[in-house]
Amino acid sequence: MKPSMLCQEWLTSLSKPDGILQEIQKQSRDSIQKVGLPSKNDEDWRVTNFKRLQKILEIPIAKGKKIDLKPELNILKSTKNKVWQFTLSPELQEFSKMELPNGVELINEKELQIYLGNNIELFKCKEEWSTLINECSAGQVLGLKVTGKDLPTLEVLIPAESNCFNATRLLLVLEEEAKVEVVQVFLGSNFSAQSHLIEIELAERSNFQHTIIALGGGEASLSAQTIIKQEKLSNYSLNFLQSGWLWSRLEPRIVQINGEAETNIKGLQIARKNEQVSTHSFVRFNGPDGKLNQLNKALADDSGHSIFYGSIQVPKIAQQTQANQLSRNLLLSKRARIDAKPQLEIIADDVSCTHGATVSELQEEELFYLKSRGIDSNRANSLLLNGFYQEIISAFPMNWKRWLFSSDLFEVKNKE
Amino acid sequence: MQNSSGNLILEINDLHASIEDQSILKGVNLKIYAGEIHAIMGRNGSGKSTLSKVIAGHPAYSITSGIIKFNNQNILDLEPEERGRAGIFLGFQYPLEIPGVSNIEFLRVATNARRQALKKEELDTFEFEDLVHEKLKLVQMDPSFLERSVNEGFSGGEKKRNEILQMALLEPTLGILDETDSGLDIDALRIVATGVQKLSKNDTATILITHYQRLLNEITPNFVHVMVDGKIAHTGGKELALKLEESGYDWIEKDSNKSEELKK
């Protein structure tokens, strides 16, 4: 089917515009018909597997039935003081009945209208495909305002309804000096697709520790956009893992709106079998004295394909910016593929910016060293892989491994 | 399997080995019995390090002919990890830095692999900590090095101590120390040498590969071999090392060339 027809059919399968997002739904549905699907001519999409992208639109829209989570996932409910956990799904939820921890408030509908779309506007990404499919289909948005400092970790489970297209949307606003740690856990399911959009506003001197653990499974797909606006002296740290997706695309977009803020990004993406896993990050400094430290690690094995595009924009106003970006990639099979494209656009003349990308294999000498100590091949490989991941996963919350039900994260198959 | 004193631990016969079609070892013969310490000396490029790596099973080298027997078993078909578990230990000239892999985890996995081969019970993390702290004293190493990544940011001396610590934990039957003395100051050399001496038993054997007499002042070898062009050209006692220190290698190379010509 032609992409334009596919889009049309997909739109007709969506429920009628309704609720607080209905205006957004109407506008985006008009736009997607004009814009259509991305193509090879769009630089940011050039190496994407378009067949898989189209397949997403063939998956029926989730009807919002309740998703039964594996019981292990609810473990933390008993430790309420440290972790406040909730599940976000296409199921229509009455957010006003949610019990929230002290220091977190629900943003009411009127206020939501003020915040929604601000960050999208800043990045002018309203007509980006990742934004459009979410705005066309998400039926509700959960908006939370964080006013406190001493809060439990907010753990947001975002499971997928099997064989369905699931759209979810979040808005988080941190007031001045607020501090919070948020862990988002995406759990794919057989032939599911997920579209997620989160907008985050960080006021002055606020601090946001953000972890995204995105675990696919089966033939699942994920498009997740995180759009962050940072005020002066705010601190935003994003640590993420993407693994096990037939197709996934994570798009962190961050703007330091008046400079003088700090951004740290550490990402790990793993592409095995025939998976295509990608990260497209955009960081823009709209004022002086901003800082960015970014490390993206990727592993591609079997026929896996890992993509990293990292764009950093330092306009003239952003003097004294310090930005470091490094993409480190491990290629474990001849059939695997890695595309890494760090992209630094600097107009300001008084800045300190570095970027780089490396692609390597597991080092024979390191393997020999471990093996000469009696450590077998599989264990030696997994020690080295663990070593490669360590820089990233050491920043994850302590008990993050409980999400890894059947992951082969640390395995390397014996190569001929 | 434990050797009684005097058992033949290592036997190398007419060993030829090459790397990327370049012949490096050209007929090495060597026998080492339990309780012995052998020093192997020679100029750079004479094949000393290659010999040590070939014994440990480095995959980059191909054996073109000859045999290596360890405890009377041909080991040429064994993988490096099988050789390690069987009791061959190679102390690296340049120990590798492995970022992200915790030293204590590496040491524990290696120790348990060896213990499994010796049919001893594996150690849990607590039992292993007790053991490793006891062995640390032998090399006077700060326990903080256990928590760091393997050799990452270690000084030359610290890396070599970490090698001897591994040897202490793995209790090999054959320890091969490839230029363990290089890059060590005199205090570190003494600590390493004392460690090696304490680990040498009646049922174990040690090969010291070195350029310098000074290590042999600390550890007295039973035999000193000199390698020239991929072969052991001369064998003697400790006095040979002293003579080399005084007169260099020229006279051995001349002798070696003469005997090659006579053979022709």
Short mmCIF file of C-alpha atoms in Angstrom, two decimals, chain B:
data_model
loop_
_atom_site.label_atom_id
_atom_site.label_comp_id
_atom_site.label_asym_id
_atom_site.label_seq_id
_atom_site.Cartn_x
_atom_site.Cartn_y
_atom_site.Cartn_z
CA MET B 1 46.92 -33.21 39.84
CA GLN B 2 49.80 -32.51 42.24
CA ASN B 3 53.33 -33.31 41.17
CA SER B 4 55.80 -34.90 43.50
CA SER B 5 59.17 -33.18 43.49
CA GLY B 6 61.18 -33.98 40.41
CA ASN B 7 58.27 -34.66 38.04
CA LEU B 8 58.56 -33.35 34.53
CA ILE B 9 56.18 -30.40 34.35
CA LEU B 10 56.92 -28.88 30.96
CA GLU B 11 58.48 -30.53 27.94
CA ILE B 12 58.98 -28.66 24.70
CA ASN B 13 60.36 -30.49 21.69
CA ASP B 14 61.51 -28.85 18.48
CA LEU B 15 58.85 -26.16 18.68
CA HIS B 16 58.35 -23.97 15.61
CA ALA B 17 55.81 -21.15 15.67
CA SER B 18 54.96 -18.23 13.45
CA ILE B 19 52.75 -15.18 13.34
CA GLU B 20 51.31 -13.88 10.07
CA ASP B 21 53.68 -16.15 8.12
CA GLN B 22 56.69 -14.82 9.94
CA SER B 23 58.62 -17.58 11.62
CA ILE B 24 59.53 -16.67 15.23
CA LEU B 25 60.30 -19.89 17.09
CA LYS B 26 62.66 -22.12 15.14
CA GLY B 27 63.14 -25.29 17.14
CA VAL B 28 62.86 -24.68 20.88
CA ASN B 29 63.73 -27.55 23.20
CA LEU B 30 63.18 -27.24 26.94
CA LYS B 31 62.48 -29.49 29.91
CA ILE B 32 61.39 -28.16 33.27
CA TYR B 33 61.00 -30.31 36.37
CA ALA B 34 59.03 -29.63 39.52
CA GLY B 35 60.82 -27.42 42.02
CA GLU B 36 62.89 -25.67 39.34
CA ILE B 37 63.20 -22.03 38.40
CA HIS B 38 64.38 -21.32 34.85
CA ALA B 39 65.43 -17.93 33.56
CA ILE B 40 65.18 -17.17 29.85
CA MET B 41 67.24 -14.27 28.58
CA GLY B 42 68.02 -12.90 25.17
CA ARG B 43 67.90 -9.83 23.03
CA ASN B 44 64.64 -8.17 22.00
CA GLY B 45 63.07 -10.13 19.18
CA SER B 46 64.84 -13.39 20.05
CA GLY B 47 61.48 -15.10 20.71
CA LYS B 48 61.25 -15.06 24.53
CA SER B 49 57.81 -13.44 24.76
CA THR B 50 56.52 -15.47 21.84
CA LEU B 51 57.53 -18.65 23.64
CA SER B 52 55.59 -17.58 26.73
CA LYS B 53 52.49 -16.68 24.72
CA VAL B 54 52.63 -19.90 22.73
CA ILE B 55 52.77 -21.94 25.94
CA ALA B 56 49.71 -20.00 27.20
CA GLY B 57 47.87 -20.58 23.89
CA HIS B 58 47.71 -17.11 22.33
CA PRO B 59 45.49 -17.47 19.24
CA ALA B 60 47.60 -15.16 17.05
CA TYR B 61 50.45 -17.71 16.79
CA SER B 62 50.37 -20.85 14.74
CA ILE B 63 52.43 -23.84 15.67
CA THR B 64 54.05 -25.18 12.53
CA SER B 65 55.74 -28.18 14.17
CA GLY B 66 56.85 -29.58 17.50
CA ILE B 67 55.12 -30.37 20.72
CA ILE B 68 54.44 -28.87 24.16
CA LYS B 69 53.60 -31.26 26.97
CA PHE B 70 52.38 -30.04 30.33
CA ASN B 71 52.19 -32.66 33.07
CA ASN B 72 52.78 -35.21 30.36
CA GLN B 73 49.75 -34.07 28.35
CA ASN B 74 50.00 -32.52 24.90
CA ILE B 75 48.45 -29.08 25.32
CA LEU B 76 48.63 -27.78 21.76
CA ASP B 77 44.96 -28.53 21.19
CA LEU B 78 43.85 -26.88 24.41
CA GLU B 79 42.23 -23.44 24.50
CA PRO B 80 43.95 -20.73 26.59
CA GLU B 81 41.29 -21.07 29.29
CA GLU B 82 41.82 -24.82 29.48
CA ARG B 83 45.55 -24.28 29.88
CA GLY B 84 44.90 -21.67 32.57
CA ARG B 85 42.58 -23.97 34.46
CA ALA B 86 45.08 -26.83 34.15
CA GLY B 87 47.65 -24.72 35.98
CA ILE B 88 49.61 -22.67 33.45
CA PHE B 89 49.89 -19.02 34.38
CA LEU B 90 51.34 -16.28 32.22
CA GLY B 91 52.29 -13.06 33.98
CA PHE B 92 51.99 -10.50 31.20
CA GLN B 93 54.77 -8.13 30.23
CA TYR B 94 52.10 -5.49 29.65
CA PRO B 95 49.04 -6.43 31.73
CA LEU B 96 45.89 -5.21 29.99
CA GLU B 97 43.61 -2.49 31.27
CA ILE B 98 39.98 -3.55 31.07
CA PRO B 99 37.70 -0.59 31.81
CA GLY B 100 34.40 -1.35 33.49
CA VAL B 101 35.40 -4.84 34.66
CA SER B 102 35.89 -4.79 38.40
CA ASN B 103 39.21 -6.23 39.51
CA ILE B 104 37.72 -8.21 42.38
CA GLU B 105 35.02 -9.70 40.16
CA PHE B 106 37.64 -10.72 37.60
CA LEU B 107 39.86 -12.24 40.30
CA ARG B 108 36.93 -14.15 41.79
CA VAL B 109 35.74 -15.55 38.47
CA ALA B 110 39.29 -16.62 37.59
CA THR B 111 39.94 -18.15 41.01
CA ASN B 112 36.71 -20.12 40.89
CA ALA B 113 37.46 -21.38 37.38
CA ARG B 114 40.78 -22.74 38.62
CA ARG B 115 39.25 -24.13 41.81
CA GLN B 116 36.64 -25.95 39.76
CA ALA B 117 39.41 -27.60 37.75
CA LEU B 118 41.14 -28.59 40.99
CA LYS B 119 37.80 -30.05 42.17
CA LYS B 120 37.72 -27.57 45.05
CA GLU B 121 34.54 -25.83 46.12
CA GLU B 122 33.84 -22.47 44.53
CA LEU B 123 34.13 -19.47 46.83
CA ASP B 124 31.24 -17.10 47.40
CA THR B 125 31.90 -13.37 47.49
CA PHE B 126 32.52 -13.31 51.26
CA GLU B 127 34.84 -16.30 51.29
CA PHE B 128 36.70 -14.87 48.33
CA GLU B 129 37.15 -11.51 50.04
CA ASP B 130 38.83 -13.23 52.97
CA LEU B 131 41.14 -15.12 50.64
CA VAL B 132 42.05 -12.14 48.49
CA HIS B 133 42.81 -9.95 51.50
CA GLU B 134 45.19 -12.60 52.79
CA LYS B 135 46.95 -12.80 49.40
CA LEU B 136 47.15 -9.01 49.10
CA LYS B 137 49.66 -9.00 51.95
CA LEU B 138 52.03 -11.07 49.85
CA VAL B 139 52.36 -8.30 47.28
CA GLN B 140 51.76 -5.42 49.73
CA MET B 141 48.93 -4.12 47.63
CA ASP B 142 46.33 -1.65 48.82
CA PRO B 143 42.84 -3.24 49.02
CA SER B 144 41.40 -0.23 47.17
CA PHE B 145 42.86 -1.71 43.96
CA LEU B 146 40.30 -4.51 44.21
CA GLU B 147 37.43 -2.11 43.67
CA ARG B 148 38.89 -0.50 40.59
CA SER B 149 38.61 -1.74 37.01
CA VAL B 150 41.18 -4.36 36.04
CA ASN B 151 44.56 -2.57 35.84
CA GLU B 152 42.88 0.68 34.79
CA GLY B 153 45.00 3.63 35.83
CA PHE B 154 47.42 1.33 37.73
CA SER B 155 51.09 2.31 37.61
CA GLY B 156 53.53 -0.14 36.00
CA GLY B 157 54.48 -1.51 39.43
CA GLU B 158 50.86 -1.87 40.53
CA LYS B 159 50.02 -3.80 37.39
CA LYS B 160 52.86 -6.23 38.04
CA ARG B 161 51.76 -6.68 41.64
CA ASN B 162 48.26 -7.40 40.38
CA GLU B 163 49.76 -10.12 38.17
CA ILE B 164 51.53 -11.72 41.13
CA LEU B 165 48.30 -11.43 43.14
CA GLN B 166 46.56 -13.42 40.40
CA MET B 167 49.34 -15.99 40.51
CA ALA B 168 48.92 -16.26 44.28
CA LEU B 169 45.17 -16.82 43.90
CA LEU B 170 45.39 -19.27 41.01
CA GLU B 171 48.24 -21.35 42.50
CA PRO B 172 49.55 -22.48 39.13
CA THR B 173 51.79 -25.48 38.58
CA LEU B 174 53.77 -23.51 36.02
CA GLY B 175 54.21 -19.77 36.37
CA ILE B 176 55.70 -17.93 33.41
CA LEU B 177 56.62 -14.35 34.21
CA ASP B 178 57.29 -12.33 31.11
CA GLU B 179 59.56 -9.41 32.00
CA THR B 180 57.82 -8.94 35.29
CA ASP B 181 60.82 -6.89 36.41
CA SER B 182 60.60 -4.28 33.64
CA GLY B 183 59.44 -0.88 34.80
CA LEU B 184 59.80 -1.73 38.50
CA ASP B 185 61.79 0.33 40.95
CA ILE B 186 64.05 -1.54 43.33
CA ASP B 187 61.48 -1.72 46.16
CA ALA B 188 58.71 -2.98 43.89
CA LEU B 189 61.13 -5.48 42.35
CA ARG B 190 61.94 -6.85 45.78
CA ILE B 191 58.24 -7.16 46.69
CA VAL B 192 57.44 -8.94 43.43
CA ALA B 193 60.49 -11.20 43.72
CA THR B 194 59.64 -12.13 47.32
CA GLY B 195 56.10 -12.91 46.22
CA VAL B 196 57.33 -15.17 43.42
CA GLN B 197 59.73 -16.95 45.75
CA LYS B 198 57.02 -17.61 48.30
CA LEU B 199 54.81 -19.05 45.58
CA SER B 200 57.51 -21.38 44.29
CA LYS B 201 57.03 -24.82 45.81
CA ASN B 202 58.54 -28.25 45.38
CA ASP B 203 55.71 -29.26 43.11
CA THR B 204 55.64 -26.12 40.97
CA ALA B 205 57.96 -24.62 38.40
CA THR B 206 58.69 -21.07 37.30
CA ILE B 207 60.00 -19.50 34.11
CA LEU B 208 61.38 -15.99 34.46
CA ILE B 209 61.79 -14.10 31.23
CA THR B 210 64.06 -11.17 31.80
CA HIS B 211 66.62 -8.86 30.30
CA TYR B 212 68.40 -8.10 33.52
CA GLN B 213 70.55 -9.78 36.05
CA ARG B 214 68.98 -7.74 38.87
CA LEU B 215 65.86 -9.94 39.10
CA LEU B 216 68.11 -12.98 39.30
CA ASN B 217 69.87 -11.42 42.29
CA GLU B 218 66.54 -11.65 44.06
CA ILE B 219 65.44 -15.04 42.72
CA THR B 220 68.13 -17.61 42.11
CA PRO B 221 67.37 -19.71 39.03
CA ASN B 222 68.45 -23.30 38.64
CA PHE B 223 69.04 -22.76 34.94
CA VAL B 224 69.63 -19.78 32.70
CA HIS B 225 68.82 -20.14 28.98
CA VAL B 226 69.73 -17.69 26.28
CA MET B 227 67.52 -17.44 23.24
CA VAL B 228 68.99 -16.45 19.89
CA ASP B 229 66.87 -16.23 16.76
CA GLY B 230 63.99 -18.38 17.96
CA LYS B 231 66.04 -21.08 19.68
CA ILE B 232 67.65 -21.75 23.02
CA ALA B 233 71.29 -21.25 22.03
CA HIS B 234 72.96 -21.69 25.37
CA THR B 235 72.10 -23.04 28.81
CA GLY B 236 73.98 -22.62 32.04
CA GLY B 237 73.62 -21.83 35.70
CA LYS B 238 73.29 -18.50 37.48
CA GLU B 239 76.86 -17.62 36.47
CA LEU B 240 75.70 -17.39 32.86
CA ALA B 241 73.49 -14.43 33.75
CA LEU B 242 76.47 -12.71 35.38
CA LYS B 243 78.61 -13.30 32.30
CA LEU B 244 75.87 -11.87 30.07
CA GLU B 245 75.69 -8.81 32.28
CA GLU B 246 79.43 -8.31 31.81
CA SER B 247 79.98 -9.31 28.20
CA GLY B 248 76.61 -8.98 26.47
CA TYR B 249 75.14 -11.45 23.98
CA ASP B 250 77.66 -11.17 21.15
CA TRP B 251 79.77 -14.16 22.15
CA ILE B 252 76.71 -16.41 22.37
CA GLU B 253 75.47 -15.28 19.00
CA LYS B 254 78.88 -15.98 17.47
CA ASP B 255 78.95 -19.45 19.05
CA SER B 256 75.44 -20.05 17.84
CA ASN B 257 76.30 -19.02 14.29
CA LYS B 258 79.37 -21.28 14.30
CA SER B 259 77.43 -24.31 15.38
CA GLU B 260 74.76 -23.55 12.73
CA GLU B 261 77.48 -23.47 10.08
CA LEU B 262 79.01 -26.71 11.36
CA LYS B 263 75.60 -28.38 11.03
CA LYS B 264 75.42 -27.26 7.41
#
